[in-house]
């Protein structure tokens, strides 16, 4: 038997690979929008149009914003001032699992599209993508999960790879190419399966950090549903574009509009 070892010199999840890429300057617009939604909810006032949902329950405490940059795009944000992917509170037990809350609120995407185009849209689990930018690709000073559709071209590749049993509960290089949509350069993506229970228990960030160590804030995260009980976690530490939303997502859910 011949043992083959494949080495990817620029595609490593090693904890010692390189130093942290510093964050870019951030804006506070999303903080202001969330604050206004929360103020309206607490004072029993009508929500502004950009507030899709406000939950002030102790065990959830989040806001979903209706964005202008996509017919099928929403943002889920903590009401608490959690700055971004680097915030240590994401590893704290009392902190809600925001990826799980995004998954639970996925129906709001079809609700938004229906309001915009005037007809009901049926989604299946594999149509959605939930993503979080790395610190070097984040523009806002509040953690926010992009709730969108996945691009059709990548959805087909994700489904096909799953049929071929190419995903596992160990980290592996994504079994197909992903390109930077602005430069056409190949990107560095890794993936592994996680369960619905991992999502509920808020283990996503720990699973990533256990593999990549202190470089964890430099990894953009995407979550795609294999089924309603199993998910694929995708990460990239691309120095120019560690923002899966700008790579894998279709903010207009275009294939439902044709």
PDB file of C-alpha atoms in Angstrom:
ATOM      1  CA  UNK A   1       0.000   0.000   0.000  1.00  0.00           C
ATOM      2  CA  UNK A   2       1.325   3.446  -0.921  1.00  0.00           C
ATOM      3  CA  UNK A   3       0.608   6.234   1.525  1.00  0.00           C
ATOM      4  CA  UNK A   4       0.103   9.602  -0.177  1.00  0.00           C
ATOM      5  CA  UNK A   5       0.546  12.783   1.819  1.00  0.00           C
ATOM      6  CA  UNK A   6      -0.730  16.016   0.324  1.00  0.00           C
ATOM      7  CA  UNK A   7       0.887  19.231   1.489  1.00  0.00           C
ATOM      8  CA  UNK A   8      -0.693  22.668   1.021  1.00  0.00           C
ATOM      9  CA  UNK A   9       2.013  25.175   1.990  1.00  0.00           C
ATOM     10  CA  UNK A  10      -0.214  28.232   1.750  1.00  0.00           C
ATOM     11  CA  UNK A  11      -3.357  26.483   2.891  1.00  0.00           C
ATOM     12  CA  UNK A  12      -2.674  25.494   6.460  1.00  0.00           C
ATOM     13  CA  UNK A  13      -4.815  25.666   9.566  1.00  0.00           C
ATOM     14  CA  UNK A  14      -1.726  25.632  11.737  1.00  0.00           C
ATOM     15  CA  UNK A  15      -2.000  27.644  14.960  1.00  0.00           C
ATOM     16  CA  UNK A  16       1.506  28.984  14.348  1.00  0.00           C
ATOM     17  CA  UNK A  17       1.052  29.950  10.711  1.00  0.00           C
ATOM     18  CA  UNK A  18       1.443  33.731  10.977  1.00  0.00           C
ATOM     19  CA  UNK A  19       0.702  36.798  13.041  1.00  0.00           C
ATOM     20  CA  UNK A  20      -2.743  38.285  13.405  1.00  0.00           C
ATOM     21  CA  UNK A  21      -3.901  40.557  10.590  1.00  0.00           C
ATOM     22  CA  UNK A  22      -4.977  43.836  12.249  1.00  0.00           C
ATOM     23  CA  UNK A  23      -8.586  45.051  12.061  1.00  0.00           C
ATOM     24  CA  UNK A  24      -9.635  47.833   9.733  1.00  0.00           C
ATOM     25  CA  UNK A  25     -11.365  51.033  10.853  1.00  0.00           C
ATOM     26  CA  UNK A  26     -15.000  50.489  11.751  1.00  0.00           C
ATOM     27  CA  UNK A  27     -18.229  52.461  11.599  1.00  0.00           C
ATOM     28  CA  UNK A  28     -21.027  52.652  14.193  1.00  0.00           C
ATOM     29  CA  UNK A  29     -24.063  52.826  11.916  1.00  0.00           C
ATOM     30  CA  UNK A  30     -25.358  49.382  12.836  1.00  0.00           C
ATOM     31  CA  UNK A  31     -25.000  50.164  16.536  1.00  0.00           C
ATOM     32  CA  UNK A  32     -27.227  53.215  16.078  1.00  0.00           C
ATOM     33  CA  UNK A  33     -29.841  51.234  14.140  1.00  0.00           C
ATOM     34  CA  UNK A  34     -30.001  48.480  16.759  1.00  0.00           C
ATOM     35  CA  UNK A  35     -30.255  51.046  19.557  1.00  0.00           C
ATOM     36  CA  UNK A  36     -33.227  52.717  17.848  1.00  0.00           C
ATOM     37  CA  UNK A  37     -34.988  49.349  17.365  1.00  0.00           C
ATOM     38  CA  UNK A  38     -34.438  48.459  21.020  1.00  0.00           C
ATOM     39  CA  UNK A  39     -35.618  51.887  22.174  1.00  0.00           C
ATOM     40  CA  UNK A  40     -38.848  51.510  20.211  1.00  0.00           C
ATOM     41  CA  UNK A  41     -39.471  48.015  21.591  1.00  0.00           C
ATOM     42  CA  UNK A  42     -38.821  48.998  25.201  1.00  0.00           C
ATOM     43  CA  UNK A  43     -41.081  52.036  24.922  1.00  0.00           C
ATOM     44  CA  UNK A  44     -43.887  50.166  23.134  1.00  0.00           C
ATOM     45  CA  UNK A  45     -43.475  52.261  20.020  1.00  0.00           C
ATOM     46  CA  UNK A  46     -43.768  51.215  16.389  1.00  0.00           C
ATOM     47  CA  UNK A  47     -40.502  49.816  15.065  1.00  0.00           C
ATOM     48  CA  UNK A  48     -38.667  51.773  12.358  1.00  0.00           C
ATOM     49  CA  UNK A  49     -38.937  50.102   8.916  1.00  0.00           C
ATOM     50  CA  UNK A  50     -35.429  48.659   9.152  1.00  0.00           C
ATOM     51  CA  UNK A  51     -36.269  46.658  12.300  1.00  0.00           C
ATOM     52  CA  UNK A  52     -37.355  43.186  11.180  1.00  0.00           C
ATOM     53  CA  UNK A  53     -37.441  41.634  14.652  1.00  0.00           C
ATOM     54  CA  UNK A  54     -36.464  42.656  18.187  1.00  0.00           C
ATOM     55  CA  UNK A  55     -36.108  40.144  21.028  1.00  0.00           C
ATOM     56  CA  UNK A  56     -35.240  41.411  24.494  1.00  0.00           C
ATOM     57  CA  UNK A  57     -35.546  38.059  26.240  1.00  0.00           C
ATOM     58  CA  UNK A  58     -32.644  37.384  28.596  1.00  0.00           C
ATOM     59  CA  UNK A  59     -31.628  34.154  26.855  1.00  0.00           C
ATOM     60  CA  UNK A  60     -31.672  35.642  23.327  1.00  0.00           C
ATOM     61  CA  UNK A  61     -31.474  39.452  23.262  1.00  0.00           C
ATOM     62  CA  UNK A  62     -30.980  40.182  19.557  1.00  0.00           C
ATOM     63  CA  UNK A  63     -32.218  42.353  16.694  1.00  0.00           C
ATOM     64  CA  UNK A  64     -32.731  41.467  13.036  1.00  0.00           C
ATOM     65  CA  UNK A  65     -32.205  44.367  10.652  1.00  0.00           C
ATOM     66  CA  UNK A  66     -33.763  44.711   7.217  1.00  0.00           C
ATOM     67  CA  UNK A  67     -30.935  45.907   4.951  1.00  0.00           C
ATOM     68  CA  UNK A  68     -31.174  47.875   1.716  1.00  0.00           C
ATOM     69  CA  UNK A  69     -28.376  46.015  -0.067  1.00  0.00           C
ATOM     70  CA  UNK A  70     -30.294  42.883  -1.009  1.00  0.00           C
ATOM     71  CA  UNK A  71     -33.862  41.717  -1.635  1.00  0.00           C
ATOM     72  CA  UNK A  72     -33.129  38.603   0.417  1.00  0.00           C
ATOM     73  CA  UNK A  73     -30.578  39.838   2.936  1.00  0.00           C
ATOM     74  CA  UNK A  74     -30.960  40.424   6.669  1.00  0.00           C
ATOM     75  CA  UNK A  75     -28.531  41.032   9.526  1.00  0.00           C
ATOM     76  CA  UNK A  76     -28.804  39.473  12.978  1.00  0.00           C
ATOM     77  CA  UNK A  77     -27.034  41.397  15.734  1.00  0.00           C
ATOM     78  CA  UNK A  78     -26.694  41.118  19.509  1.00  0.00           C
ATOM     79  CA  UNK A  79     -28.460  43.846  21.450  1.00  0.00           C
ATOM     80  CA  UNK A  80     -25.494  43.685  23.816  1.00  0.00           C
ATOM     81  CA  UNK A  81     -22.414  45.535  22.555  1.00  0.00           C
ATOM     82  CA  UNK A  82     -20.439  42.543  21.286  1.00  0.00           C
ATOM     83  CA  UNK A  83     -17.930  44.122  18.923  1.00  0.00           C
ATOM     84  CA  UNK A  84     -17.175  41.317  16.493  1.00  0.00           C
ATOM     85  CA  UNK A  85     -15.705  37.882  15.967  1.00  0.00           C
ATOM     86  CA  UNK A  86     -12.799  38.664  18.307  1.00  0.00           C
ATOM     87  CA  UNK A  87     -15.038  39.392  21.331  1.00  0.00           C
ATOM     88  CA  UNK A  88     -14.300  36.976  24.197  1.00  0.00           C
ATOM     89  CA  UNK A  89     -17.978  36.950  25.206  1.00  0.00           C
ATOM     90  CA  UNK A  90     -18.701  34.628  22.281  1.00  0.00           C
ATOM     91  CA  UNK A  91     -16.983  31.921  24.333  1.00  0.00           C
ATOM     92  CA  UNK A  92     -19.036  32.605  27.448  1.00  0.00           C
ATOM     93  CA  UNK A  93     -21.838  30.188  28.379  1.00  0.00           C
ATOM     94  CA  UNK A  94     -24.498  32.880  29.030  1.00  0.00           C
ATOM     95  CA  UNK A  95     -23.958  34.411  25.584  1.00  0.00           C
ATOM     96  CA  UNK A  96     -26.628  33.280  23.093  1.00  0.00           C
ATOM     97  CA  UNK A  97     -25.605  31.284  20.038  1.00  0.00           C
ATOM     98  CA  UNK A  98     -26.106  33.885  17.328  1.00  0.00           C
ATOM     99  CA  UNK A  99     -25.587  31.428  14.482  1.00  0.00           C
ATOM    100  CA  UNK A 100     -28.367  29.286  15.949  1.00  0.00           C
ATOM    101  CA  UNK A 101     -30.625  32.335  16.274  1.00  0.00           C
ATOM    102  CA  UNK A 102     -29.932  33.207  12.635  1.00  0.00           C
ATOM    103  CA  UNK A 103     -30.882  29.658  11.622  1.00  0.00           C
ATOM    104  CA  UNK A 104     -34.064  29.829  13.720  1.00  0.00           C
ATOM    105  CA  UNK A 105     -35.032  33.122  12.048  1.00  0.00           C
ATOM    106  CA  UNK A 106     -34.327  32.013   8.479  1.00  0.00           C
ATOM    107  CA  UNK A 107     -38.053  32.268   7.663  1.00  0.00           C
ATOM    108  CA  UNK A 108     -37.681  36.057   7.810  1.00  0.00           C
ATOM    109  CA  UNK A 109     -35.745  35.966   4.520  1.00  0.00           C
ATOM    110  CA  UNK A 110     -38.706  34.534   2.599  1.00  0.00           C
ATOM    111  CA  UNK A 111     -40.982  36.955   4.438  1.00  0.00           C
ATOM    112  CA  UNK A 112     -38.881  39.885   3.211  1.00  0.00           C
ATOM    113  CA  UNK A 113     -38.782  38.582  -0.366  1.00  0.00           C
ATOM    114  CA  UNK A 114     -42.520  37.958  -0.373  1.00  0.00           C
ATOM    115  CA  UNK A 115     -43.134  41.536   0.738  1.00  0.00           C
ATOM    116  CA  UNK A 116     -40.842  42.850  -2.009  1.00  0.00           C
ATOM    117  CA  UNK A 117     -42.086  40.798  -4.961  1.00  0.00           C
ATOM    118  CA  UNK A 118     -45.649  40.010  -3.904  1.00  0.00           C
ATOM    119  CA  UNK A 119     -45.511  36.221  -4.093  1.00  0.00           C
ATOM    120  CA  UNK A 120     -44.740  33.423  -1.674  1.00  0.00           C
ATOM    121  CA  UNK A 121     -41.366  31.702  -2.010  1.00  0.00           C
ATOM    122  CA  UNK A 122     -40.615  28.183  -0.762  1.00  0.00           C
ATOM    123  CA  UNK A 123     -37.102  27.667   0.592  1.00  0.00           C
ATOM    124  CA  UNK A 124     -35.376  24.451   1.542  1.00  0.00           C
ATOM    125  CA  UNK A 125     -32.600  24.180   4.105  1.00  0.00           C
ATOM    126  CA  UNK A 126     -29.825  24.172   1.505  1.00  0.00           C
ATOM    127  CA  UNK A 127     -30.825  27.558   0.067  1.00  0.00           C
ATOM    128  CA  UNK A 128     -29.528  29.551   3.033  1.00  0.00           C
ATOM    129  CA  UNK A 129     -26.100  30.879   3.994  1.00  0.00           C
ATOM    130  CA  UNK A 130     -25.177  32.497   7.304  1.00  0.00           C
ATOM    131  CA  UNK A 131     -21.838  34.265   7.592  1.00  0.00           C
ATOM    132  CA  UNK A 132     -19.611  36.395   9.795  1.00  0.00           C
ATOM    133  CA  UNK A 133     -16.647  38.484   8.652  1.00  0.00           C
ATOM    134  CA  UNK A 134     -13.123  38.308  10.063  1.00  0.00           C
ATOM    135  CA  UNK A 135     -11.696  41.385  11.783  1.00  0.00           C
ATOM    136  CA  UNK A 136      -9.668  42.418   8.726  1.00  0.00           C
ATOM    137  CA  UNK A 137     -12.847  42.417   6.606  1.00  0.00           C
ATOM    138  CA  UNK A 138     -15.341  43.870   9.099  1.00  0.00           C
ATOM    139  CA  UNK A 139     -16.596  47.443   8.668  1.00  0.00           C
ATOM    140  CA  UNK A 140     -18.959  47.772  11.663  1.00  0.00           C
ATOM    141  CA  UNK A 141     -18.367  47.862  15.423  1.00  0.00           C
ATOM    142  CA  UNK A 142     -21.051  45.303  16.227  1.00  0.00           C
ATOM    143  CA  UNK A 143     -21.041  41.597  15.549  1.00  0.00           C
ATOM    144  CA  UNK A 144     -23.509  40.906  12.745  1.00  0.00           C
ATOM    145  CA  UNK A 145     -24.416  37.678  11.007  1.00  0.00           C
ATOM    146  CA  UNK A 146     -25.353  37.992   7.343  1.00  0.00           C
ATOM    147  CA  UNK A 147     -28.520  36.014   6.622  1.00  0.00           C
ATOM    148  CA  UNK A 148     -28.770  35.379   2.880  1.00  0.00           C
ATOM    149  CA  UNK A 149     -29.165  32.807   0.150  1.00  0.00           C
ATOM    150  CA  UNK A 150     -26.133  30.886  -1.056  1.00  0.00           C
ATOM    151  CA  UNK A 151     -25.013  31.546  -4.643  1.00  0.00           C
ATOM    152  CA  UNK A 152     -26.451  28.943  -6.993  1.00  0.00           C
ATOM    153  CA  UNK A 153     -23.043  28.027  -8.436  1.00  0.00           C
ATOM    154  CA  UNK A 154     -21.666  27.248  -4.967  1.00  0.00           C
ATOM    155  CA  UNK A 155     -24.856  25.607  -3.772  1.00  0.00           C
ATOM    156  CA  UNK A 156     -24.574  23.081  -6.587  1.00  0.00           C
ATOM    157  CA  UNK A 157     -20.945  22.359  -5.696  1.00  0.00           C
ATOM    158  CA  UNK A 158     -21.773  22.050  -1.994  1.00  0.00           C
ATOM    159  CA  UNK A 159     -24.616  19.618  -2.683  1.00  0.00           C
ATOM    160  CA  UNK A 160     -22.586  17.565  -5.147  1.00  0.00           C
ATOM    161  CA  UNK A 161     -19.655  17.264  -2.731  1.00  0.00           C
ATOM    162  CA  UNK A 162     -22.032  16.140   0.001  1.00  0.00           C
ATOM    163  CA  UNK A 163     -23.460  13.431  -2.267  1.00  0.00           C
ATOM    164  CA  UNK A 164     -19.916  12.174  -2.769  1.00  0.00           C
ATOM    165  CA  UNK A 165     -19.397  12.047   1.032  1.00  0.00           C
ATOM    166  CA  UNK A 166     -16.552  14.541   0.860  1.00  0.00           C
ATOM    167  CA  UNK A 167     -17.335  16.250   4.195  1.00  0.00           C
ATOM    168  CA  UNK A 168     -16.476  14.915   7.644  1.00  0.00           C
ATOM    169  CA  UNK A 169     -16.193  15.982  11.274  1.00  0.00           C
ATOM    170  CA  UNK A 170     -12.493  16.669  10.700  1.00  0.00           C
ATOM    171  CA  UNK A 171     -11.181  19.854   9.120  1.00  0.00           C
ATOM    172  CA  UNK A 172     -10.418  19.475   5.413  1.00  0.00           C
ATOM    173  CA  UNK A 173      -9.693  21.745   2.501  1.00  0.00           C
ATOM    174  CA  UNK A 174     -12.956  22.538   0.744  1.00  0.00           C
ATOM    175  CA  UNK A 175     -13.228  19.986  -2.105  1.00  0.00           C
ATOM    176  CA  UNK A 176     -13.824  22.573  -4.825  1.00  0.00           C
ATOM    177  CA  UNK A 177     -12.318  25.914  -5.829  1.00  0.00           C
ATOM    178  CA  UNK A 178     -13.594  29.228  -4.507  1.00  0.00           C
ATOM    179  CA  UNK A 179     -12.477  32.393  -6.258  1.00  0.00           C
ATOM    180  CA  UNK A 180     -12.297  35.994  -5.117  1.00  0.00           C
ATOM    181  CA  UNK A 181     -15.097  37.650  -7.159  1.00  0.00           C
ATOM    182  CA  UNK A 182     -13.081  40.865  -7.499  1.00  0.00           C
ATOM    183  CA  UNK A 183      -9.674  39.466  -8.474  1.00  0.00           C
ATOM    184  CA  UNK A 184     -10.476  35.894  -9.632  1.00  0.00           C
ATOM    185  CA  UNK A 185      -7.711  34.636  -7.335  1.00  0.00           C
ATOM    186  CA  UNK A 186      -8.209  31.234  -5.726  1.00  0.00           C
ATOM    187  CA  UNK A 187      -9.120  31.467  -2.050  1.00  0.00           C
ATOM    188  CA  UNK A 188      -8.173  29.453   0.979  1.00  0.00           C
ATOM    189  CA  UNK A 189     -11.292  27.702   2.402  1.00  0.00           C
ATOM    190  CA  UNK A 190     -11.522  24.847   4.900  1.00  0.00           C
ATOM    191  CA  UNK A 191     -14.615  23.044   6.109  1.00  0.00           C
ATOM    192  CA  UNK A 192     -15.956  20.491   8.582  1.00  0.00           C
ATOM    193  CA  UNK A 193     -19.373  19.240   9.605  1.00  0.00           C
ATOM    194  CA  UNK A 194     -21.143  20.340  12.791  1.00  0.00           C
ATOM    195  CA  UNK A 195     -24.462  19.292  14.301  1.00  0.00           C
ATOM    196  CA  UNK A 196     -27.592  21.232  15.194  1.00  0.00           C
ATOM    197  CA  UNK A 197     -26.665  20.624  18.824  1.00  0.00           C
ATOM    198  CA  UNK A 198     -23.258  22.258  18.218  1.00  0.00           C
ATOM    199  CA  UNK A 199     -25.185  25.241  16.926  1.00  0.00           C
ATOM    200  CA  UNK A 200     -27.605  25.351  19.860  1.00  0.00           C
ATOM    201  CA  UNK A 201     -24.824  25.041  22.432  1.00  0.00           C
ATOM    202  CA  UNK A 202     -22.767  27.838  20.832  1.00  0.00           C
ATOM    203  CA  UNK A 203     -19.783  25.594  20.099  1.00  0.00           C
ATOM    204  CA  UNK A 204     -19.014  27.015  16.642  1.00  0.00           C
ATOM    205  CA  UNK A 205     -16.417  29.559  17.755  1.00  0.00           C
ATOM    206  CA  UNK A 206     -14.718  27.080  20.111  1.00  0.00           C
ATOM    207  CA  UNK A 207     -14.515  24.451  17.360  1.00  0.00           C
ATOM    208  CA  UNK A 208     -12.701  26.937  15.120  1.00  0.00           C
ATOM    209  CA  UNK A 209     -10.419  28.333  17.814  1.00  0.00           C
ATOM    210  CA  UNK A 210      -9.435  24.838  18.968  1.00  0.00           C
ATOM    211  CA  UNK A 211      -8.026  24.298  15.487  1.00  0.00           C
ATOM    212  CA  UNK A 212      -6.493  27.663  14.570  1.00  0.00           C
ATOM    213  CA  UNK A 213      -5.584  29.069  17.999  1.00  0.00           C
ATOM    214  CA  UNK A 214      -5.048  32.778  18.539  1.00  0.00           C
ATOM    215  CA  UNK A 215      -5.430  33.475  14.826  1.00  0.00           C
ATOM    216  CA  UNK A 216      -9.124  32.741  15.187  1.00  0.00           C
ATOM    217  CA  UNK A 217     -10.257  36.418  14.716  1.00  0.00           C
ATOM    218  CA  UNK A 218      -8.725  36.403  11.210  1.00  0.00           C
ATOM    219  CA  UNK A 219     -11.104  33.719   9.971  1.00  0.00           C
ATOM    220  CA  UNK A 220     -14.345  34.607   8.240  1.00  0.00           C
ATOM    221  CA  UNK A 221     -17.064  32.041   8.975  1.00  0.00           C
ATOM    222  CA  UNK A 222     -19.903  30.668   6.864  1.00  0.00           C
ATOM    223  CA  UNK A 223     -22.561  28.131   7.785  1.00  0.00           C
ATOM    224  CA  UNK A 224     -24.489  26.092   5.212  1.00  0.00           C
ATOM    225  CA  UNK A 225     -27.173  23.523   6.011  1.00  0.00           C
ATOM    226  CA  UNK A 226     -26.565  19.992   4.772  1.00  0.00           C
ATOM    227  CA  UNK A 227     -29.920  19.159   6.369  1.00  0.00           C
ATOM    228  CA  UNK A 228     -31.973  20.515   9.257  1.00  0.00           C
ATOM    229  CA  UNK A 229     -29.805  18.523  11.697  1.00  0.00           C
ATOM    230  CA  UNK A 230     -26.341  18.802  10.135  1.00  0.00           C
ATOM    231  CA  UNK A 231     -24.345  21.756   8.844  1.00  0.00           C
ATOM    232  CA  UNK A 232     -21.123  22.555   7.032  1.00  0.00           C
ATOM    233  CA  UNK A 233     -18.849  25.079   8.693  1.00  0.00           C
ATOM    234  CA  UNK A 234     -16.597  26.947   6.235  1.00  0.00           C
ATOM    235  CA  UNK A 235     -13.735  29.256   7.195  1.00  0.00           C
ATOM    236  CA  UNK A 236     -11.215  31.419   5.357  1.00  0.00           C
ATOM    237  CA  UNK A 237      -8.356  33.602   6.593  1.00  0.00           C
ATOM    238  CA  UNK A 238      -7.808  35.321   3.264  1.00  0.00           C
ATOM    239  CA  UNK A 239      -5.845  38.514   3.942  1.00  0.00           C
ATOM    240  CA  UNK A 240      -7.774  40.531   1.354  1.00  0.00           C
ATOM    241  CA  UNK A 241     -11.315  39.195   1.662  1.00  0.00           C
ATOM    242  CA  UNK A 242     -12.125  37.064   4.710  1.00  0.00           C
ATOM    243  CA  UNK A 243     -15.793  37.907   4.209  1.00  0.00           C
ATOM    244  CA  UNK A 244     -17.794  34.857   3.060  1.00  0.00           C
ATOM    245  CA  UNK A 245     -20.851  37.040   2.526  1.00  0.00           C
ATOM    246  CA  UNK A 246     -19.106  38.797  -0.377  1.00  0.00           C
ATOM    247  CA  UNK A 247     -17.941  35.515  -1.872  1.00  0.00           C
ATOM    248  CA  UNK A 248     -20.510  32.763  -1.354  1.00  0.00           C
ATOM    249  CA  UNK A 249     -23.749  34.676  -0.773  1.00  0.00           C
ATOM    250  CA  UNK A 250     -26.499  35.844  -3.101  1.00  0.00           C
ATOM    251  CA  UNK A 251     -28.067  38.774  -1.249  1.00  0.00           C
ATOM    252  CA  UNK A 252     -30.924  39.010  -3.746  1.00  0.00           C
ATOM    253  CA  UNK A 253     -31.730  35.266  -3.778  1.00  0.00           C
ATOM    254  CA  UNK A 254     -31.685  35.755  -7.555  1.00  0.00           C
ATOM    255  CA  UNK A 255     -32.733  32.236  -8.549  1.00  0.00           C
ATOM    256  CA  UNK A 256     -36.091  32.771  -6.825  1.00  0.00           C
ATOM    257  CA  UNK A 257     -36.773  35.993  -8.709  1.00  0.00           C
ATOM    258  CA  UNK A 258     -36.470  34.680 -12.276  1.00  0.00           C
TER     259      UNK A 258
END
